[in-house]
Tab-separated table of C-alpha atoms in Angstrom:
chain	number	residue	atom	x	y	z
A	21	MET	CA	74.864	103.448	108.119
A	22	LYS	CA	77.816	105.401	106.823
A	23	THR	CA	80.197	105.359	103.871
A	24	PHE	CA	83.955	104.847	104.288
A	25	THR	CA	86.353	106.090	101.603
A	26	PHE	CA	89.815	104.814	100.783
A	27	ARG	CA	91.298	107.782	98.899
A	28	TYR	CA	94.457	107.862	96.806
A	29	ALA	CA	95.897	111.376	96.818
A	30	PRO	CA	99.528	111.416	95.610
A	31	HIS	CA	99.844	115.204	95.931
A	32	GLU	CA	98.269	115.425	99.374
A	33	PRO	CA	100.565	116.637	102.169
A	34	THR	CA	101.871	113.803	104.327
A	35	ILE	CA	100.185	113.063	107.624
A	36	GLY	CA	103.283	114.396	109.414
A	37	HIS	CA	103.054	117.680	107.519
A	38	ARG	CA	99.312	117.911	108.248
A	39	MET	CA	99.933	117.241	111.941
A	40	MET	CA	102.611	119.948	112.128
A	41	GLU	CA	100.244	122.374	110.393
A	42	ALA	CA	97.500	121.482	112.892
A	43	VAL	CA	99.884	122.144	115.781
A	44	ARG	CA	100.995	125.441	114.228
A	45	THR	CA	97.490	126.727	113.490
A	46	GLY	CA	95.579	125.039	116.312
A	47	LYS	CA	93.077	123.676	113.772
A	48	PRO	CA	92.726	119.890	113.950
A	49	ASP	CA	92.954	117.896	110.726
A	50	VAL	CA	90.578	115.051	111.483
A	51	ARG	CA	89.175	113.020	108.616
A	52	PRO	CA	86.479	110.725	109.874
A	53	ASP	CA	85.199	107.997	107.564
A	54	GLU	CA	88.255	108.223	105.309
A	55	LEU	CA	91.753	106.854	104.870
A	56	VAL	CA	94.019	108.910	102.603
A	57	SER	CA	97.198	107.511	101.092
A	58	ARG	CA	99.891	109.038	98.905
A	59	SER	CA	100.809	105.521	97.756
A	60	LEU	CA	98.447	103.606	95.488
A	61	LYS	CA	100.312	100.381	96.273
A	62	GLY	CA	99.915	101.004	100.016
A	63	LEU	CA	96.251	101.874	99.637
A	64	LEU	CA	95.527	98.707	97.677
A	65	ALA	CA	97.405	96.620	100.264
A	66	VAL	CA	95.082	97.921	102.987
A	67	ALA	CA	91.957	97.788	100.823
A	68	SER	CA	92.773	94.317	99.515
A	69	GLU	CA	90.294	92.040	97.804
A	70	SER	CA	90.426	89.625	100.729
A	71	LYS	CA	89.694	92.289	103.358
A	72	LEU	CA	86.830	93.691	101.293
A	73	GLU	CA	85.415	90.184	100.773
A	74	ILE	CA	85.506	89.584	104.532
A	75	PHE	CA	83.954	92.999	105.205
A	76	GLU	CA	81.150	92.234	102.738
A	77	ALA	CA	80.433	88.914	104.437
A	78	ILE	CA	80.271	90.658	107.824
A	79	LEU	CA	77.912	93.294	106.431
A	80	LYS	CA	75.582	90.983	104.515
A	81	GLU	CA	75.738	87.685	106.401
A	82	LYS	CA	76.008	89.072	109.960
A	83	PRO	CA	77.949	86.056	111.267
A	84	ALA	CA	77.620	85.227	114.958
A	85	SER	CA	81.321	84.357	115.307
A	86	LEU	CA	84.674	84.395	113.530
A	87	TYR	CA	84.304	80.656	112.996
A	88	GLU	CA	81.043	81.261	111.124
A	89	LEU	CA	82.650	84.102	109.161
A	90	ALA	CA	85.575	81.865	108.163
A	91	GLU	CA	83.109	79.224	106.961
A	92	LYS	CA	81.182	81.797	104.889
A	93	VAL	CA	84.301	83.127	103.122
A	94	GLY	CA	85.983	79.723	102.786
A	95	LYS	CA	89.192	80.669	104.587
A	96	ASN	CA	90.847	79.325	107.725
A	97	GLN	CA	89.968	80.978	111.009
A	98	SER	CA	93.481	82.246	111.861
A	99	TYR	CA	93.714	84.041	108.491
A	100	VAL	CA	90.260	85.564	108.984
A	101	LEU	CA	91.226	86.719	112.489
A	102	LYS	CA	94.313	88.499	111.099
A	103	GLU	CA	92.264	90.274	108.412
A	104	VAL	CA	89.467	91.118	110.860
A	105	ARG	CA	91.983	92.731	113.218
A	106	VAL	CA	93.070	95.050	110.383
A	107	LEU	CA	89.436	95.908	109.598
A	108	GLU	CA	88.908	96.640	113.291
A	109	ALA	CA	92.037	98.830	113.444
A	110	LEU	CA	90.753	100.798	110.436
A	111	GLY	CA	87.457	101.346	112.261
A	112	LEU	CA	85.419	99.515	109.635
A	113	ILE	CA	84.122	96.883	112.043
A	114	ARG	CA	83.709	96.289	115.762
A	115	LEU	CA	84.387	92.967	117.486
A	116	HIS	CA	82.026	92.097	120.317
A	117	ARG	CA	83.240	89.641	122.960
A	118	GLU	CA	80.435	87.268	123.911
A	119	ASN	CA	80.216	84.150	126.072
A	120	ASP	CA	78.582	81.132	124.506
A	121	GLY	CA	78.220	78.311	127.015
A	122	GLY	CA	81.455	79.135	128.806
A	123	ARG	CA	83.416	79.805	125.595
A	124	GLU	CA	84.285	83.304	124.547
A	125	ARG	CA	83.655	84.208	120.935
A	126	LEU	CA	84.123	87.321	118.838
A	127	ARG	CA	81.118	88.545	116.873
A	128	PRO	CA	82.042	90.991	114.095
A	129	GLU	CA	79.777	93.943	113.325
A	130	ALA	CA	80.097	96.200	110.264
A	131	LEU	CA	80.136	99.918	111.107
A	132	TYR	CA	79.716	101.042	107.493
A	133	SER	CA	77.292	100.010	104.785
A	134	LYS	CA	79.397	101.196	101.865
A	135	ILE	CA	83.100	101.430	101.010
A	136	ILE	CA	84.395	103.617	98.195
A	137	ILE	CA	87.868	103.442	96.665
A	138	ASP	CA	88.569	106.888	95.211
A	139	CYS	CA	91.659	107.144	93.035
A	140	GLY	CA	91.019	110.788	92.239
A	141	PHE	CA	92.586	110.549	88.792
A	142	GLU	CA	90.212	113.163	87.417
A	143	ASP	CA	91.757	115.767	89.765
A	144	LYS	CA	94.950	115.904	87.713
A	145	ILE	CA	93.578	115.694	84.155
A	146	ALA	CA	94.332	118.806	82.107
A	147	ILE	CA	91.856	119.657	79.347
């Protein structure tokens, strides 16, 4: 599988600036497998301990449903669903709709085997 990186880059041009530059030059600025943030607080809100714990359980335990996932992480199912939707929106997981005896269930699947949080502090250290 692949590695996903949450990267803190306070001096990086904003996404709006990068999009305008892409329009101007005709060169797309696509960053697969990475989320870049100029805000450390914002980055840590998205890459929260709870979301990473849920992602790890999906990766290692391979639960057959959100109910099973909620049981494995010891959280209620509605909370897990909310966090899983964020992980899905980030592209870290995929939710498969399956029928189980007439009931629909969502089976989460991890799309990455590793997540890195890169704060990039060494980029700005002057020696």
